[in-house]
Coordinates of C-alpha atoms and ligand atoms in Angstrom, one line a residue:
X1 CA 8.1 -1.6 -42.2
X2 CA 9.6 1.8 -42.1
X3 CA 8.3 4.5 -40.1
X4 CA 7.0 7.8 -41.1
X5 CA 5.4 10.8 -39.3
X6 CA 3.0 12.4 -42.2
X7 CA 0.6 13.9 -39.8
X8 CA 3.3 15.9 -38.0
X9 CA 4.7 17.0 -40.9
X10 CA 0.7 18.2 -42.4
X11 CA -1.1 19.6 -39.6
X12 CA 0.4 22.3 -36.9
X13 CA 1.9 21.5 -33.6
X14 CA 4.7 21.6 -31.1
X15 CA 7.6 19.5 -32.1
X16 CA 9.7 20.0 -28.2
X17 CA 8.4 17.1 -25.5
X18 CA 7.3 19.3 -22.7
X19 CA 4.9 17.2 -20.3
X20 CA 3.6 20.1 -18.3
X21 CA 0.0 19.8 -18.0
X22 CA -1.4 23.4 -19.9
X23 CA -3.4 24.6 -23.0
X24 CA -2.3 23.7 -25.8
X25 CA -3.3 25.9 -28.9
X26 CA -3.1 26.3 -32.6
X27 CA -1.4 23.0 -32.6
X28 CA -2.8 18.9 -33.1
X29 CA -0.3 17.6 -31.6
X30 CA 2.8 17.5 -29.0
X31 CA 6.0 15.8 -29.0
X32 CA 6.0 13.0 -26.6
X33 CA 8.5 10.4 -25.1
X34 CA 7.9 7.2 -24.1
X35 CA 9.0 6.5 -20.6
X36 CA 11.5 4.1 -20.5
X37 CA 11.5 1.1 -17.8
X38 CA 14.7 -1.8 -16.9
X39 CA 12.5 -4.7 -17.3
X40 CA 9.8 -4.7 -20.2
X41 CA 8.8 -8.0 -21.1
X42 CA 6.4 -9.2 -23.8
X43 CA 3.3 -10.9 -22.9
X44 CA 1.2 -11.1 -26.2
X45 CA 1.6 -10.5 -29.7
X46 CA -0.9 -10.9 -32.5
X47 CA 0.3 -12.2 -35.7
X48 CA -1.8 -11.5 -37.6
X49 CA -1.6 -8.1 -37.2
X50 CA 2.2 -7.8 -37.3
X51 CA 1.9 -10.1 -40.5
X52 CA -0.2 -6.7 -41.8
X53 CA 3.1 -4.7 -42.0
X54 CA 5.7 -7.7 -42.3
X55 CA 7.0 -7.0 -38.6
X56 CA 9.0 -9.5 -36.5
X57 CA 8.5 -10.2 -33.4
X58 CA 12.5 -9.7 -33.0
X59 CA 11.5 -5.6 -32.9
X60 CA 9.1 -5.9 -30.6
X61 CA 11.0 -3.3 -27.8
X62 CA 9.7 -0.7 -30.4
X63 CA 6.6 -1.3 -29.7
X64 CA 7.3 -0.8 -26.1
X65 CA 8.7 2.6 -26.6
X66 CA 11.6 1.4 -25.4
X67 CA 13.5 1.4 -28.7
X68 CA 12.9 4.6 -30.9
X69 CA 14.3 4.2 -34.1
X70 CA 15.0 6.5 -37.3
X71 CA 11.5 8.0 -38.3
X72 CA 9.9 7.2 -35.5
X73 CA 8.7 10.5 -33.7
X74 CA 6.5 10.2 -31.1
X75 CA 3.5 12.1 -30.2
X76 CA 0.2 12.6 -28.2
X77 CA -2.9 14.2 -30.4
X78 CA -4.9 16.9 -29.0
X79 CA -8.5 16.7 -28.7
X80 CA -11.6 17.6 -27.1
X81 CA -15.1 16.1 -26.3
X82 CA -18.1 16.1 -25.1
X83 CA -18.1 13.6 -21.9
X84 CA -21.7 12.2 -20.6
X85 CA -23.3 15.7 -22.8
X86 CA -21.2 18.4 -21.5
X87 CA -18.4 19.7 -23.6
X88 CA -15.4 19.0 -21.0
X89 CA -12.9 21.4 -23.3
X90 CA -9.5 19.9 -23.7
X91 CA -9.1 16.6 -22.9
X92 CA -5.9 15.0 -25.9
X93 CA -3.7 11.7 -25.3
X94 CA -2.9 11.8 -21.5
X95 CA -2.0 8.1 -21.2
X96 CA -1.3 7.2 -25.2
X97 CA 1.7 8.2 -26.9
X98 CA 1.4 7.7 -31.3
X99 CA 5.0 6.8 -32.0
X100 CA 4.5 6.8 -35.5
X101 CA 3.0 5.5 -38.9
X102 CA 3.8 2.4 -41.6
X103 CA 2.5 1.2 -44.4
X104 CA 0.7 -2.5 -44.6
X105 CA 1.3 -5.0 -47.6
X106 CA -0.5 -2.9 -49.4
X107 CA 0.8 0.5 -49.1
X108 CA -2.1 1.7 -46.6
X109 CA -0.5 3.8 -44.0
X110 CA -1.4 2.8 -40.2
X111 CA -1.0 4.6 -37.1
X112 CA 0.7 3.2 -34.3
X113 CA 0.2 3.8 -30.6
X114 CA 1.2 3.0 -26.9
X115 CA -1.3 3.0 -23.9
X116 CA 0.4 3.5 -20.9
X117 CA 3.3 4.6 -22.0
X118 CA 4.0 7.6 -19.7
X119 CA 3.0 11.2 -19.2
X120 CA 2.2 13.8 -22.1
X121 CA 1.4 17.6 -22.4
X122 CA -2.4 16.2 -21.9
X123 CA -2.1 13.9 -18.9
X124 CA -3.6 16.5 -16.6
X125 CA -3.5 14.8 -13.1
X126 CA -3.2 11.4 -14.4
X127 CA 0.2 9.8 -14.5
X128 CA -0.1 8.8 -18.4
X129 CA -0.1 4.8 -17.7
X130 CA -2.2 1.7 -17.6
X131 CA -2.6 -1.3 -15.3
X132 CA -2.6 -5.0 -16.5
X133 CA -6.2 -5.7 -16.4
X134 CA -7.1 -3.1 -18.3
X135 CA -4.6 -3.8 -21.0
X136 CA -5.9 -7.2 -21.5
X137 CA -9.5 -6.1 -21.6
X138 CA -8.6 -3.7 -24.2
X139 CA -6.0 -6.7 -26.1
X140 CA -8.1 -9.1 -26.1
X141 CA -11.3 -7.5 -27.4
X142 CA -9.8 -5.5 -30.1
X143 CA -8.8 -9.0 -31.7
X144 CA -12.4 -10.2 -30.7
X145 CA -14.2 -7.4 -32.6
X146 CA -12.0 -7.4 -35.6
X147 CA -12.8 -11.1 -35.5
X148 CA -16.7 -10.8 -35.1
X149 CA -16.8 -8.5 -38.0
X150 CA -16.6 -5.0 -35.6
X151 CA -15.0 -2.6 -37.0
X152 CA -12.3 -1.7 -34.1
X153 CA -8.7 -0.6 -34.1
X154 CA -6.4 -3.6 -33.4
X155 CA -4.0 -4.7 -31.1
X156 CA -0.4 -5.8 -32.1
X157 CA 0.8 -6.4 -28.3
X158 CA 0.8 -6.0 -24.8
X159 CA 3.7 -5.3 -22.5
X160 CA 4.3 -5.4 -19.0
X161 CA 6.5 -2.8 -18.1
X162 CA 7.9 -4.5 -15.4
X163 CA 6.8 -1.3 -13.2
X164 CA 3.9 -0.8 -10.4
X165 CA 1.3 1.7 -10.7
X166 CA -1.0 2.8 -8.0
X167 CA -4.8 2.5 -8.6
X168 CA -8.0 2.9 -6.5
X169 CA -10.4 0.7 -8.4
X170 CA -13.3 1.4 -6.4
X171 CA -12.8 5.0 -5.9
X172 CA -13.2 4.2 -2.0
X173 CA -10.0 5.1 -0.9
X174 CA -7.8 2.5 -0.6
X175 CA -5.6 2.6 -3.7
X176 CA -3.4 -0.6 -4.5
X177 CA -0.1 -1.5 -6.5
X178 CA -0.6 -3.3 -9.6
X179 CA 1.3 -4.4 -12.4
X180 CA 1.9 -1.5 -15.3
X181 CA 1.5 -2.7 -18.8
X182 CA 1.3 -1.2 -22.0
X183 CA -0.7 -2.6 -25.1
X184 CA 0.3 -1.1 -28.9
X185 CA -2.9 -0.4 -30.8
X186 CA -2.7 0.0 -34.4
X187 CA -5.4 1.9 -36.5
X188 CA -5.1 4.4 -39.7
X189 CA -5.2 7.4 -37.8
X190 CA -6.5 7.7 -33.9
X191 CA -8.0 11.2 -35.0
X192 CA -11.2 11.7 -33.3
X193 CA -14.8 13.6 -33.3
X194 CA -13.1 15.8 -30.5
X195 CA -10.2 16.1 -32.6
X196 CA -11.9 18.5 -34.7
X197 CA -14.2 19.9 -32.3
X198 CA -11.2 20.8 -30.0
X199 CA -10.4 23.8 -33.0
X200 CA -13.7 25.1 -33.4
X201 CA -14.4 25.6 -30.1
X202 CA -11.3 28.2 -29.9
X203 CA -12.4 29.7 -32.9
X204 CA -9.1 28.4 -34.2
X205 CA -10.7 28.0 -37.9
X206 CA -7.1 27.8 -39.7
X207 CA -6.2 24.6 -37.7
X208 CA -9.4 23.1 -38.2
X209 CA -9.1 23.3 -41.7
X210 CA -5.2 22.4 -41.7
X211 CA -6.6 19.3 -39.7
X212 CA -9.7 18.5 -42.3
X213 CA -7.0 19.1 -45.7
X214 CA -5.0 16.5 -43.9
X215 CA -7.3 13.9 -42.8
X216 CA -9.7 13.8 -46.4
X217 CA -6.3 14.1 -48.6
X218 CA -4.3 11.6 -46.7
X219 CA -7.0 9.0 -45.2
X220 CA -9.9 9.7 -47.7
X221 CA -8.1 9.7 -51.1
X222 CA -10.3 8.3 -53.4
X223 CA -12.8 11.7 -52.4
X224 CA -12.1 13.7 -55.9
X225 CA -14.7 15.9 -56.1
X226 CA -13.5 19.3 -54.7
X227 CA -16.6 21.0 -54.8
X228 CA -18.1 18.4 -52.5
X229 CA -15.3 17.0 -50.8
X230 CA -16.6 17.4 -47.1
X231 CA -19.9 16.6 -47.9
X232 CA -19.0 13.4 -49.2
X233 CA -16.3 13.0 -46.5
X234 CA -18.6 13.3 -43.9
X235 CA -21.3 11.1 -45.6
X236 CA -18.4 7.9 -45.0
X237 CA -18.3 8.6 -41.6
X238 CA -21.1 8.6 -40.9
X239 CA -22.0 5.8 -42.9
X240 CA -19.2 4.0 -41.1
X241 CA -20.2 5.0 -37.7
X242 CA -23.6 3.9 -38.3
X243 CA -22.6 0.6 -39.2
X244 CA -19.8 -0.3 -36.3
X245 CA -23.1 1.0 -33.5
X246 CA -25.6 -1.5 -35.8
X247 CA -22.8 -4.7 -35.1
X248 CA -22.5 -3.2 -31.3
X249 CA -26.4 -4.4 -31.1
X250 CA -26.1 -7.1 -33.1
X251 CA -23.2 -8.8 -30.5
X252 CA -24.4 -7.2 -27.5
X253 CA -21.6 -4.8 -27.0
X254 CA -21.7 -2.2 -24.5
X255 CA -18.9 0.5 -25.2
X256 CA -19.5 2.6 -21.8
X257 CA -18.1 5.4 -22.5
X258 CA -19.3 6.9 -25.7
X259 CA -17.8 10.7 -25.4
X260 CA -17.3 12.5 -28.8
X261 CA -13.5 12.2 -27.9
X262 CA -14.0 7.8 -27.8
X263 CA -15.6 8.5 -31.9
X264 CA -13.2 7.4 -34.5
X265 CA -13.5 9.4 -37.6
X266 CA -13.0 5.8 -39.3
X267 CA -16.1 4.5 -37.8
X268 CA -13.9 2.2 -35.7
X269 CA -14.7 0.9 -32.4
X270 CA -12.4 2.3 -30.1
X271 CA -10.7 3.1 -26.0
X272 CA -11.8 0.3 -24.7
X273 CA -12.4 1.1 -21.2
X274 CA -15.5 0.1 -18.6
X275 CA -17.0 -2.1 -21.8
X276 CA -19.4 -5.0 -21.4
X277 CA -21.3 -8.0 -23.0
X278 CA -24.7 -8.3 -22.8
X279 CA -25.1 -11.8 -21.0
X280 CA -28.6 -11.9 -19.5
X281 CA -30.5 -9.7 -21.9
X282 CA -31.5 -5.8 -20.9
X283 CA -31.7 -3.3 -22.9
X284 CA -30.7 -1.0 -19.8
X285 CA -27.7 -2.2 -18.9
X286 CA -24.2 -0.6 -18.7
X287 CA -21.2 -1.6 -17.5
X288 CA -19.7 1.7 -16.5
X289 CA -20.6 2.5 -12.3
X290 CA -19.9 6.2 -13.3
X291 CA -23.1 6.4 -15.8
X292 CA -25.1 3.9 -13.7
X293 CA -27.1 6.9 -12.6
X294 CA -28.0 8.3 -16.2
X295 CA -27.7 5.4 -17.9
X296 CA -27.0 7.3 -20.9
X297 CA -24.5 4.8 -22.4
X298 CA -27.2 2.0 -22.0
X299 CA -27.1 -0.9 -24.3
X300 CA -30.2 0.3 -26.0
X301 CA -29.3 3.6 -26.0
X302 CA -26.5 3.4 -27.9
X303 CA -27.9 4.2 -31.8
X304 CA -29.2 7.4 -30.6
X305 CA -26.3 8.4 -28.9
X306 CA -24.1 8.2 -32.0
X307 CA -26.5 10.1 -34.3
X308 CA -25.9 12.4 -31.2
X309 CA -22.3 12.5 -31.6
X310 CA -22.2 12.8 -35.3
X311 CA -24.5 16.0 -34.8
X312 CA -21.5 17.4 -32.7
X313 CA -19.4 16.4 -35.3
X314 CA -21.2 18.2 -38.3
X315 CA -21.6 20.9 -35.9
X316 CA -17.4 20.8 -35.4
X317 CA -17.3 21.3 -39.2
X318 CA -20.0 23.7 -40.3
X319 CA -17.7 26.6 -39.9
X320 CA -15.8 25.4 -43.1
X321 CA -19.4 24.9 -44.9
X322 CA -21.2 27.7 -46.7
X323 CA -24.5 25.8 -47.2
X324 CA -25.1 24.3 -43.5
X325 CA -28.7 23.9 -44.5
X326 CA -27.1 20.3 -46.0
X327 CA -25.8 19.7 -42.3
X328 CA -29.0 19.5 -41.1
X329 CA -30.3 17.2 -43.9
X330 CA -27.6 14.9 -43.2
X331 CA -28.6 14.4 -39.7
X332 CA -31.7 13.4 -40.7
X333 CA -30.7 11.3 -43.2
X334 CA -28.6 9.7 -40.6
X335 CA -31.3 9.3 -38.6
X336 CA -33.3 7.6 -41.2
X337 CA -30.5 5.4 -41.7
X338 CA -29.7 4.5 -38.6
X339 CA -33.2 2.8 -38.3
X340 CA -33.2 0.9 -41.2
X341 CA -30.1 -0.4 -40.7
X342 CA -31.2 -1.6 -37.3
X343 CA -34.2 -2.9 -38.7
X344 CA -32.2 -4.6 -41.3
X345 CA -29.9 -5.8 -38.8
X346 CA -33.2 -7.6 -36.9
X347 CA -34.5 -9.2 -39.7
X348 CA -30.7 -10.9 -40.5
X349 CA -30.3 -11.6 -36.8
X350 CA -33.5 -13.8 -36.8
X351 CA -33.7 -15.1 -40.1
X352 CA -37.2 -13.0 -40.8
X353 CA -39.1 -12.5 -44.1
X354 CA -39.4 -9.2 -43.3
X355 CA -39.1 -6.6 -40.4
X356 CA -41.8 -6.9 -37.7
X357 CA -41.5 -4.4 -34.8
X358 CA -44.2 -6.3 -32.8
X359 CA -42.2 -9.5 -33.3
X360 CA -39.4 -8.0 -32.3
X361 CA -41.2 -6.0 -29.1
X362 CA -42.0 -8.9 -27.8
X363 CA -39.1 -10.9 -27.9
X364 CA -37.4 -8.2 -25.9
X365 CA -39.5 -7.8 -23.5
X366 CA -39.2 -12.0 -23.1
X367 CA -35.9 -12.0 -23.1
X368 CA -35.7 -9.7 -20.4
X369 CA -38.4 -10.6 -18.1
X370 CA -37.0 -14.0 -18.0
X371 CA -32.9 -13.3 -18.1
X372 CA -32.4 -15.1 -21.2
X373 CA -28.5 -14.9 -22.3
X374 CA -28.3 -12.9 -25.8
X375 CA -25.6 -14.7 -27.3
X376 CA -26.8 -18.5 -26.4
X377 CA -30.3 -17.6 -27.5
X378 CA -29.7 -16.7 -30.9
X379 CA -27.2 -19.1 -31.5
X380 CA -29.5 -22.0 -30.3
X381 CA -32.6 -20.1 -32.0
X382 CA -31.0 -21.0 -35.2
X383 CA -31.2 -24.7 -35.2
X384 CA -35.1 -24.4 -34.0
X385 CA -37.3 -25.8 -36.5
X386 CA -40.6 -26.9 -34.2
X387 CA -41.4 -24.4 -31.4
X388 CA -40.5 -26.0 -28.4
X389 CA -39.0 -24.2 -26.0
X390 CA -36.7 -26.6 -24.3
X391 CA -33.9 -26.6 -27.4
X392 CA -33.6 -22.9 -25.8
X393 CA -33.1 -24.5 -22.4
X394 CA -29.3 -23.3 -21.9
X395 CA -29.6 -19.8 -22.9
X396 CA -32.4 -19.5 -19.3
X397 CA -31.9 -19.0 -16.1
X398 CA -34.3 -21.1 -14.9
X399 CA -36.5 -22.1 -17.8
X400 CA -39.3 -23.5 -15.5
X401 CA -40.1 -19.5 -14.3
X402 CA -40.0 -18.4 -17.8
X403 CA -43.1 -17.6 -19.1
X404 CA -43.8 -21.2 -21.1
X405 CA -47.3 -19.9 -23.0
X406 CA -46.4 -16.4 -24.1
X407 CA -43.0 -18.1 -25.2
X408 CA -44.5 -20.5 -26.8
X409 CA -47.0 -18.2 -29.0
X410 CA -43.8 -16.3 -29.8
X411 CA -41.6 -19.2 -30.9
X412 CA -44.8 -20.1 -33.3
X413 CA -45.1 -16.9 -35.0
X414 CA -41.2 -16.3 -35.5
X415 CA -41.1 -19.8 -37.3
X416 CA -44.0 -19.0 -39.7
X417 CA -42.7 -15.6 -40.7
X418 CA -38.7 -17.0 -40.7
X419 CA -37.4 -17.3 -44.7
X420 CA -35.0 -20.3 -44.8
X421 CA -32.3 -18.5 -46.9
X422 CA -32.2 -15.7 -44.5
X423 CA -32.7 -18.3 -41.4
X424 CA -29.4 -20.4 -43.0
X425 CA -27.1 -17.2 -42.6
X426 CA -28.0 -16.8 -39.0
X427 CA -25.3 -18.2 -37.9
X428 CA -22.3 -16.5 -39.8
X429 CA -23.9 -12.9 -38.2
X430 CA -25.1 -14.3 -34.5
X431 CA -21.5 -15.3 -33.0
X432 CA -20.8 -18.3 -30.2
X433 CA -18.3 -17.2 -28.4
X434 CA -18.1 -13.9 -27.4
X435 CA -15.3 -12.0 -24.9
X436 CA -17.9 -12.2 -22.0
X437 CA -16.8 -10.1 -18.9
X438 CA -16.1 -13.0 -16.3
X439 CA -13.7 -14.4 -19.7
X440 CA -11.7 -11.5 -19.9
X441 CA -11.6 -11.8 -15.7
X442 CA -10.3 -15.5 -15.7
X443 CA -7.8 -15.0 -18.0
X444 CA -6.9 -11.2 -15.7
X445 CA -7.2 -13.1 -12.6
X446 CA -4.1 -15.7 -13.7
X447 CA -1.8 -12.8 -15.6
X448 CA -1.8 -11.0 -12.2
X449 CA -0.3 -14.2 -10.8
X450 CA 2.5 -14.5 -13.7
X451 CA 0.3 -17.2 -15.7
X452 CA -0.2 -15.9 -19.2
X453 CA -1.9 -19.3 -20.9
X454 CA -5.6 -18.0 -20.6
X455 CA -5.3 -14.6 -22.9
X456 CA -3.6 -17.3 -25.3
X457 CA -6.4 -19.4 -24.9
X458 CA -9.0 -16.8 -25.1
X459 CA -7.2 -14.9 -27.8
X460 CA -6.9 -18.3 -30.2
X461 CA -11.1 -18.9 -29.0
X462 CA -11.9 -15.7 -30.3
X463 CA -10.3 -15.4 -33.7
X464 CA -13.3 -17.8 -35.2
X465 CA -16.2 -17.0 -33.2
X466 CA -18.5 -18.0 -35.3
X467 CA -17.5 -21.5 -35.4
X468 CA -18.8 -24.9 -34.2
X469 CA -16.7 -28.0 -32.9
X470 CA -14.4 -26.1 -30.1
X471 CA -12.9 -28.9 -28.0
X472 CA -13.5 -27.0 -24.5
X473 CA -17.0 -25.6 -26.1
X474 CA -19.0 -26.7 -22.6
X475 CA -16.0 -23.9 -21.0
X476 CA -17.2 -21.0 -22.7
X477 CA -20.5 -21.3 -24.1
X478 CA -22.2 -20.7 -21.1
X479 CA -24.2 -18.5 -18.7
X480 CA -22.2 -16.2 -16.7
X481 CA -21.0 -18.9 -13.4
X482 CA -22.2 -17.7 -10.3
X483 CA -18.6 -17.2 -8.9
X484 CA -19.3 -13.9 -11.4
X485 CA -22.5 -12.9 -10.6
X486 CA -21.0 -10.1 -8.0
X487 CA -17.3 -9.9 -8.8
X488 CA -15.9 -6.6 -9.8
X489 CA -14.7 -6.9 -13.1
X490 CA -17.3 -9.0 -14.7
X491 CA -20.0 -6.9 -14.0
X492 CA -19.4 -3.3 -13.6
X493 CA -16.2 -1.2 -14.3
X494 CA -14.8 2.0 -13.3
X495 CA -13.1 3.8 -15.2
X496 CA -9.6 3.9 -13.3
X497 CA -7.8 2.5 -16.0
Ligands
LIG1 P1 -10.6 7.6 -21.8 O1 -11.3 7.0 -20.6 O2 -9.5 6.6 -22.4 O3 -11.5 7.9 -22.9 O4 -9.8 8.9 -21.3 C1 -10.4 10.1 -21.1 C2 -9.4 11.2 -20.9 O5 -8.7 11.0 -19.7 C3 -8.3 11.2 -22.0 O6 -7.9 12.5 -22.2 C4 -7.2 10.4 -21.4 O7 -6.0 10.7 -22.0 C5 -7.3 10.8 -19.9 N1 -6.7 9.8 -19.0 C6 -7.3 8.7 -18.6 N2 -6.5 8.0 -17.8 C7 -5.3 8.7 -17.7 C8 -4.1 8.5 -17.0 N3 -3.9 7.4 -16.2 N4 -3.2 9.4 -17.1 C9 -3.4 10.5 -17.8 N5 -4.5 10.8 -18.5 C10 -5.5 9.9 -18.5
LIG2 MG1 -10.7 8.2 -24.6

């Protein structure tokens, strides 16, 4: 794979690397340099991903940053956002650095990028890198998404960079050394919601379009229709978008964090950062301690959050539209889609005839009352054929509590209205093996003492998630262990990545 640098050569922005934290206007992006370390060592690669663009592990410094090579030219993008519902102004790439793009097998161009990597024009007070932990989280469940069917950017590999960084995890106070690391995500383009809406909020209309002429003509090819070109543009995202939030629900993932700056215009899942699994189920939960006030990132709170973000989006645009009546019909025709695809997405999950909110209602609110784990539940719930409430027994927390009559009218109905063709497919769409918090932790917990065998393990687990017959199955498909139940890490997360 060769490497190219077509978005700095098609949008504006300021080629020099100059890291002091400012405004930076009229431009998308700024040069950037990779900081270089004396002992970088590799601790994970995915093949499958460097199989993508025929890479051999042999090169696998430049993926470090610690080897820049002809065409590369590094850079960090400039972007705003809207963070919890306030627009927070600049924000851009303070701790990722885009070293450049290649093309796949076949010919589609990919962006390449380092977290951690060092300081940038955006890093503001932060010092531009990334601890260990944090780079597994984000390692390993890129490569579990892709796996379960979630649209997500990937990861090629993580790094440690053989250098400390200092981090108060709690925000108490006490701030501790821990290992640096660096993962190399890969994705067509990192351009973001904020990425546009950066532009418009300056006024700065001639970069917004430069930006919008790049991103349609280079990552949206196949949109011919001049006329309507960011109409139907717009449409795929947020068609896209739509469907990435409808699989968040349908595995129980909780992004945390879901700023219009953390929106992909590719509809990808992406900056993985105080994320969670929904174990025991609650539609309330989040795993990020800053929103655990507001809850506005909540699991179930997450469809309307996106429709949300895509009206900041259109909003981003409209300057470049003359009829922004059609803006407003799009967001109600995202709206509309967005709940029949989650109503779609309920009648799949359970194997239903059709949609039935009070089925569904009630289930939830059973689920919850008696801390019933999501992914065990639904996976067992497939291999029910009488309604007896015991085959559920695992999925519990103490099954003898649970509320045995009003489950057992429930399981009654479901089977009557279930259709066996739709019941069959349960399984391919409700996964076994998720990247549950306390995983990710266990294999964290080992990598900070030098053994790297466990984000193997977890890695190789999580590339068929939806299969049966896994040797150590009793390991993993499991309620969270009490060792968990309070341990940072596998409950909540900051966000002192
Ligand atoms: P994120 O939590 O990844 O969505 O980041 C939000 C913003 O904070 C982005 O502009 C990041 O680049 C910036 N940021 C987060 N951590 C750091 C860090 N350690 N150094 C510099 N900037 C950071
Ligand atoms: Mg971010």
């Amino acid at each position: 794979m060769d490497w190219e640098a077509r978005f700095l050569q098609k949008t504006p922005g300021e080629v020099a690397v100059n890291t002091t934290p400012r405004e930076v206007l009229r431009a998308c992006w700024v040069g950037a340099e990779p900081e270089k370390h004396a002992n970088t060592s590799l601790i994970s690669w995915t093949d499958s991903v460097a199989a993508m663009f025929g890479i051999q592990k042999a090169r696998h410094l430049e993926f470090a940053g610690q080897k820049i090579v002809t065409g590369m030219q590094p850079f960090a993008h400039c972007y705003g956002g809207h963070q919890f519902g306030q627009w927070a102004g600049q924000l851009g790439d303070g701790r990722a650095i885009s070293i450049g793009e290649g093309r796949n097998q076949i010919g589609t161009y990919h962006e390449f990028q380092l977290k951690g990597s060092g300081l940038t024009a955006f890093s503001r007070r932060g010092d531009g890198k990334a601890v260990l932990r944090s780079s597994i989280r984000e390692f390993l469940c890129s490569e579990a998404m892709h796996a379960l069917g979630v649209a997500s950017t990937r990861a090629l590999s993580l790094h440690l960079t053989g250098q400390e960084v200092m981090r108060d995890m709690f925000y108490d106070g006490n701030p501790v050394m821990e290992p640096g690391a660096i993962i190399c995500r890969v994705a067509p383009s990192f351009i973001r919601f904020g990425s546009f809406q950066i532009h418009t909020s300056r006024g700065d209309l001639a970069t917004l379009e430069s930006l919008v002429n790049h991103t349609i003509s280079e990552h949206f090819p196949h949109i011919k229709d001049e006329r309507n070109r960011l109409f139907l543009w717009l449409d795929e995202i947020i068609d896209s978008t739509i469907e990435m939030v409808i699989d968040w629900m349908r595995v129980g993932f909780v992004h945390g964090v879901m700023n219009t700056d953390n929106m992909s215009i590719h509809g990808l899942t992406i900056d993985y950062g105080p994320y969670g699994w929904i174990e025991d189920f609650d539609p309330n939960w989040t795993p990020n301690t800053t929103d655990a006030n507001t809850l506005r990132y909540r699991f179930g709170h997450q469809p309307r959050i996106v429709l949300w973000n895509i009206a900041r989006l259109l909003e981003a645009i409209s300057p470049l539209v003359e009829n922004r009546s059609i803006l407003q019909e799009k967001i109600n025709a995202a709206q509309d889609k967005m709940a029949h695809s989650h109503e779609k997405m309920w009648v799949n999950k359970l194997g239903l005839k059709q949609y039935d909110e009070e089925l569904i209602q009630q289930l939830v609110e059973l689920m919850y009352h008696d801390k019933v784990d999501m992914t065990m539940f639904f996976r067992l719930l497939s291999s029910l054929s009488k309604p007896e409430l015991h085959q559920l027994e695992p999925a519990f927390l103490d099954i003898h509590t649970a509320n045995q009559v009003d489950w057992k009218i429930w399981l009654k109905k479901y089977l009557e209205q279930t259709c066996d063709e739709h019941r069959a497919k349960m399984n391919l769409i409700n996964p076994k093996y998720v990247l549950r918090n306390w995983m990710a932790q266990l294999a964290i917990d080992d990598a900070e003492k030098g053994d790297y065998a466990k984000i193997e393990l977890l890695a190789n687990l999580l590339l068929n998630p939806y299969e049966e017959g896994y040797e150590f199955e009793k390991d993993w498909f499991r309620r969270r262990p009490e060792w968990a139940l309070n341990r940072p890490g596998c409950s909540m997360l900051s966000c002192s990545s």
